[in-house]
Amino acid sequence: MLKNKKMRVVVVVILSLFLIGGASMAIIKEVEHLRTEKQKRQKVESIKESEKEVKDQAEARQKIALWVVQHFEGPEPIKTIEVGKIESYGILGSGGKAVSVRINQQDDNVFNVILDDENIPSGGVGGISEKFKYTYVDRMDTSLENVSVLYWR
Protein backbone atom coordinates (compact mmCIF):
# COMPACT_ATOMS: atom_id res chain seq x y z
CA MET A 1 0.00 0.00 0.00
CA LEU A 2 2.87 2.35 0.79
CA LYS A 3 4.45 1.52 -2.55
CA ASN A 4 1.15 2.33 -4.29
CA LYS A 5 0.94 5.74 -2.62
CA LYS A 6 4.55 6.54 -3.46
CA MET A 7 3.99 5.45 -7.03
CA ARG A 8 0.87 7.64 -7.31
CA VAL A 9 2.73 10.63 -5.89
CA VAL A 10 5.61 10.10 -8.32
CA VAL A 11 3.22 9.76 -11.26
CA VAL A 12 1.26 12.86 -10.19
CA VAL A 13 4.48 14.86 -9.78
CA ILE A 14 5.77 13.76 -13.19
CA LEU A 15 2.44 14.57 -14.87
CA SER A 16 2.36 17.94 -13.11
CA LEU A 17 5.85 18.76 -14.34
CA PHE A 18 4.85 17.84 -17.89
CA LEU A 19 1.73 20.02 -17.68
CA ILE A 20 3.61 22.95 -16.18
CA GLY A 21 6.38 22.58 -18.77
CA GLY A 22 3.90 22.43 -21.63
CA ALA A 23 2.00 25.46 -20.34
CA SER A 24 5.19 27.46 -19.90
CA MET A 25 6.33 26.56 -23.43
CA ALA A 26 2.97 27.74 -24.80
CA ILE A 27 3.34 31.01 -22.87
CA ILE A 28 6.89 31.51 -24.16
CA LYS A 29 5.77 30.91 -27.76
CA GLU A 30 2.87 33.36 -27.35
CA VAL A 31 5.16 36.03 -25.89
CA GLU A 32 7.58 35.49 -28.77
CA HIS A 33 4.72 35.79 -31.25
CA LEU A 34 3.50 39.02 -29.63
CA ARG A 35 7.02 40.43 -29.67
CA THR A 36 7.43 39.77 -33.40
CA GLU A 37 4.01 41.24 -34.15
CA LYS A 38 4.93 44.38 -32.20
CA GLN A 39 8.19 44.69 -34.14
CA LYS A 40 6.32 44.35 -37.43
CA ARG A 41 3.85 47.07 -36.40
CA GLN A 42 6.69 49.37 -35.36
CA LYS A 43 8.44 48.77 -38.68
CA VAL A 44 5.26 49.59 -40.62
CA GLU A 45 4.74 52.76 -38.56
CA SER A 46 8.36 53.73 -39.12
CA ILE A 47 7.99 53.27 -42.87
CA LYS A 48 4.79 55.36 -42.86
CA GLU A 49 6.58 58.11 -40.90
CA SER A 50 9.57 58.09 -43.22
CA GLU A 51 7.30 58.21 -46.30
CA LYS A 52 5.50 61.19 -44.79
CA GLU A 53 8.81 62.85 -43.94
CA VAL A 54 10.11 62.26 -47.48
CA LYS A 55 6.93 63.75 -48.95
CA ASP A 56 7.08 66.76 -46.61
CA GLN A 57 10.76 67.30 -47.37
CA ALA A 58 10.11 67.00 -51.13
CA GLU A 59 7.47 69.74 -50.91
CA ALA A 60 9.83 71.86 -48.83
CA ARG A 61 12.64 71.33 -51.36
CA GLN A 62 10.38 72.65 -54.12
CA LYS A 63 9.60 75.78 -52.05
CA ILE A 64 13.28 76.29 -51.25
CA ALA A 65 14.29 75.85 -54.90
CA LEU A 66 11.66 78.37 -56.00
CA TRP A 67 12.95 80.84 -53.42
CA VAL A 68 16.53 80.35 -54.72
CA VAL A 69 15.46 80.94 -58.33
CA GLN A 70 13.58 84.07 -57.28
CA HIS A 71 16.44 85.50 -55.22
CA PHE A 72 19.67 84.61 -57.04
CA GLU A 73 21.02 85.36 -60.49
CA GLY A 74 24.45 84.91 -61.98
CA PRO A 75 26.56 84.56 -65.08
CA GLU A 76 25.02 81.15 -65.86
CA PRO A 77 21.29 80.43 -65.79
CA ILE A 78 20.20 78.21 -62.93
CA LYS A 79 19.52 74.76 -64.36
CA THR A 80 19.92 72.55 -61.29
CA ILE A 81 19.23 73.22 -57.63
CA GLU A 82 20.30 70.59 -55.15
CA VAL A 83 18.69 70.88 -51.74
CA GLY A 84 20.05 68.96 -48.75
CA LYS A 85 18.24 67.50 -45.78
CA ILE A 86 16.46 70.01 -43.60
CA GLU A 87 18.33 70.15 -40.30
CA SER A 88 16.75 71.18 -37.01
CA TYR A 89 18.99 72.66 -34.35
CA GLY A 90 18.64 72.83 -30.59
CA ILE A 91 16.27 70.91 -28.37
CA LEU A 92 13.13 69.98 -30.35
CA GLY A 93 14.10 72.41 -33.10
CA SER A 94 14.26 75.42 -30.78
CA GLY A 95 17.49 76.53 -32.48
CA GLY A 96 15.79 76.90 -35.85
CA LYS A 97 16.12 75.08 -39.14
CA ALA A 98 18.50 75.36 -42.07
CA VAL A 99 19.32 73.58 -45.28
CA SER A 100 22.32 73.42 -47.61
CA VAL A 101 21.77 74.37 -51.24
CA ARG A 102 24.00 73.92 -54.29
CA ILE A 103 23.41 75.63 -57.62
CA ASN A 104 24.29 73.93 -60.93
CA GLN A 105 26.17 71.10 -59.21
CA GLN A 106 29.20 73.30 -58.50
CA ASP A 107 30.86 73.19 -55.10
CA ASP A 108 31.65 76.92 -55.32
CA ASN A 109 27.93 77.64 -55.45
CA VAL A 110 27.02 76.17 -52.06
CA PHE A 111 25.27 78.12 -49.32
CA ASN A 112 22.94 77.61 -46.36
CA VAL A 113 19.42 78.94 -46.11
CA ILE A 114 17.68 79.61 -42.79
CA LEU A 115 14.09 78.33 -42.72
CA ASP A 116 11.04 79.33 -40.71
CA ASP A 117 8.76 76.88 -38.88
CA GLU A 118 6.98 75.93 -42.12
CA ASN A 119 10.27 75.19 -43.96
CA ILE A 120 10.01 78.35 -46.04
CA PRO A 121 13.24 80.37 -46.46
CA SER A 122 13.19 83.37 -44.18
CA GLY A 123 15.80 85.30 -46.14
CA GLY A 124 18.80 84.39 -44.01
CA VAL A 125 21.69 83.06 -46.09
CA GLY A 126 25.09 81.96 -44.84
CA GLY A 127 28.12 79.86 -45.56
CA ILE A 128 28.77 81.47 -48.94
CA SER A 129 32.29 80.96 -50.31
CA GLU A 130 34.39 83.70 -51.90
CA LYS A 131 34.00 81.98 -55.27
CA PHE A 132 30.19 82.12 -55.17
CA LYS A 133 29.08 83.33 -58.62
CA TYR A 134 25.52 84.43 -57.90
CA THR A 135 24.16 87.67 -56.48
CA TYR A 136 21.11 88.24 -54.31
CA VAL A 137 18.19 89.86 -56.16
CA ASP A 138 14.40 90.00 -55.90
CA ARG A 139 12.74 88.49 -58.98
CA MET A 140 9.38 87.20 -57.82
CA ASP A 141 8.21 86.68 -61.42
CA THR A 142 10.43 83.64 -62.03
CA SER A 143 9.44 79.99 -61.71
CA LEU A 144 11.04 76.54 -61.60
CA GLU A 145 10.45 76.00 -65.30
CA ASN A 146 13.50 74.28 -66.86
CA VAL A 147 15.10 73.85 -63.42
CA SER A 148 15.81 70.42 -61.92
CA VAL A 149 15.34 70.11 -58.17
CA LEU A 150 17.37 67.29 -56.64
CA TYR A 151 18.08 65.91 -53.19
CA TRP A 152 21.67 66.57 -52.24
CA ARG A 153 24.00 64.67 -49.88
Coordinates of C-alpha atoms in Angstrom, one line a residue:
M1 CA 0.0 0.0 0.0
L2 CA 2.9 2.3 0.8
K3 CA 4.5 1.5 -2.5
N4 CA 1.2 2.3 -4.3
K5 CA 0.9 5.7 -2.6
K6 CA 4.5 6.5 -3.5
M7 CA 4.0 5.4 -7.0
R8 CA 0.9 7.6 -7.3
V9 CA 2.7 10.6 -5.9
V10 CA 5.6 10.1 -8.3
V11 CA 3.2 9.8 -11.3
V12 CA 1.3 12.9 -10.2
V13 CA 4.5 14.9 -9.8
I14 CA 5.8 13.8 -13.2
L15 CA 2.4 14.6 -14.9
S16 CA 2.4 17.9 -13.1
L17 CA 5.9 18.8 -14.3
F18 CA 4.8 17.8 -17.9
L19 CA 1.7 20.0 -17.7
I20 CA 3.6 22.9 -16.2
G21 CA 6.4 22.6 -18.8
G22 CA 3.9 22.4 -21.6
A23 CA 2.0 25.5 -20.3
S24 CA 5.2 27.5 -19.9
M25 CA 6.3 26.6 -23.4
A26 CA 3.0 27.7 -24.8
I27 CA 3.3 31.0 -22.9
I28 CA 6.9 31.5 -24.2
K29 CA 5.8 30.9 -27.8
E30 CA 2.9 33.4 -27.3
V31 CA 5.2 36.0 -25.9
E32 CA 7.6 35.5 -28.8
H33 CA 4.7 35.8 -31.3
L34 CA 3.5 39.0 -29.6
R35 CA 7.0 40.4 -29.7
T36 CA 7.4 39.8 -33.4
E37 CA 4.0 41.2 -34.1
K38 CA 4.9 44.4 -32.2
Q39 CA 8.2 44.7 -34.1
K40 CA 6.3 44.3 -37.4
R41 CA 3.9 47.1 -36.4
Q42 CA 6.7 49.4 -35.4
K43 CA 8.4 48.8 -38.7
V44 CA 5.3 49.6 -40.6
E45 CA 4.7 52.8 -38.6
S46 CA 8.4 53.7 -39.1
I47 CA 8.0 53.3 -42.9
K48 CA 4.8 55.4 -42.9
E49 CA 6.6 58.1 -40.9
S50 CA 9.6 58.1 -43.2
E51 CA 7.3 58.2 -46.3
K52 CA 5.5 61.2 -44.8
E53 CA 8.8 62.9 -43.9
V54 CA 10.1 62.3 -47.5
K55 CA 6.9 63.7 -48.9
D56 CA 7.1 66.8 -46.6
Q57 CA 10.8 67.3 -47.4
A58 CA 10.1 67.0 -51.1
E59 CA 7.5 69.7 -50.9
A60 CA 9.8 71.9 -48.8
R61 CA 12.6 71.3 -51.4
Q62 CA 10.4 72.7 -54.1
K63 CA 9.6 75.8 -52.0
I64 CA 13.3 76.3 -51.3
A65 CA 14.3 75.8 -54.9
L66 CA 11.7 78.4 -56.0
W67 CA 13.0 80.8 -53.4
V68 CA 16.5 80.3 -54.7
V69 CA 15.5 80.9 -58.3
Q70 CA 13.6 84.1 -57.3
H71 CA 16.4 85.5 -55.2
F72 CA 19.7 84.6 -57.0
E73 CA 21.0 85.4 -60.5
G74 CA 24.4 84.9 -62.0
P75 CA 26.6 84.6 -65.1
E76 CA 25.0 81.2 -65.9
P77 CA 21.3 80.4 -65.8
I78 CA 20.2 78.2 -62.9
K79 CA 19.5 74.8 -64.4
T80 CA 19.9 72.5 -61.3
I81 CA 19.2 73.2 -57.6
E82 CA 20.3 70.6 -55.1
V83 CA 18.7 70.9 -51.7
G84 CA 20.1 69.0 -48.8
K85 CA 18.2 67.5 -45.8
I86 CA 16.5 70.0 -43.6
E87 CA 18.3 70.1 -40.3
S88 CA 16.7 71.2 -37.0
Y89 CA 19.0 72.7 -34.3
G90 CA 18.6 72.8 -30.6
I91 CA 16.3 70.9 -28.4
L92 CA 13.1 70.0 -30.3
G93 CA 14.1 72.4 -33.1
S94 CA 14.3 75.4 -30.8
G95 CA 17.5 76.5 -32.5
G96 CA 15.8 76.9 -35.8
K97 CA 16.1 75.1 -39.1
A98 CA 18.5 75.4 -42.1
V99 CA 19.3 73.6 -45.3
S100 CA 22.3 73.4 -47.6
V101 CA 21.8 74.4 -51.2
R102 CA 24.0 73.9 -54.3
I103 CA 23.4 75.6 -57.6
N104 CA 24.3 73.9 -60.9
Q105 CA 26.2 71.1 -59.2
Q106 CA 29.2 73.3 -58.5
D107 CA 30.9 73.2 -55.1
D108 CA 31.7 76.9 -55.3
N109 CA 27.9 77.6 -55.5
V110 CA 27.0 76.2 -52.1
F111 CA 25.3 78.1 -49.3
N112 CA 22.9 77.6 -46.4
V113 CA 19.4 78.9 -46.1
I114 CA 17.7 79.6 -42.8
L115 CA 14.1 78.3 -42.7
D116 CA 11.0 79.3 -40.7
D117 CA 8.8 76.9 -38.9
E118 CA 7.0 75.9 -42.1
N119 CA 10.3 75.2 -44.0
I120 CA 10.0 78.3 -46.0
P121 CA 13.2 80.4 -46.5
S122 CA 13.2 83.4 -44.2
G123 CA 15.8 85.3 -46.1
G124 CA 18.8 84.4 -44.0
V125 CA 21.7 83.1 -46.1
G126 CA 25.1 82.0 -44.8
G127 CA 28.1 79.9 -45.6
I128 CA 28.8 81.5 -48.9
S129 CA 32.3 81.0 -50.3
E130 CA 34.4 83.7 -51.9
K131 CA 34.0 82.0 -55.3
F132 CA 30.2 82.1 -55.2
K133 CA 29.1 83.3 -58.6
Y134 CA 25.5 84.4 -57.9
T135 CA 24.2 87.7 -56.5
Y136 CA 21.1 88.2 -54.3
V137 CA 18.2 89.9 -56.2
D138 CA 14.4 90.0 -55.9
R139 CA 12.7 88.5 -59.0
M140 CA 9.4 87.2 -57.8
D141 CA 8.2 86.7 -61.4
T142 CA 10.4 83.6 -62.0
S143 CA 9.4 80.0 -61.7
L144 CA 11.0 76.5 -61.6
E145 CA 10.4 76.0 -65.3
N146 CA 13.5 74.3 -66.9
V147 CA 15.1 73.9 -63.4
S148 CA 15.8 70.4 -61.9
V149 CA 15.3 70.1 -58.2
L150 CA 17.4 67.3 -56.6
Y151 CA 18.1 65.9 -53.2
W152 CA 21.7 66.6 -52.2
R153 CA 24.0 64.7 -49.9

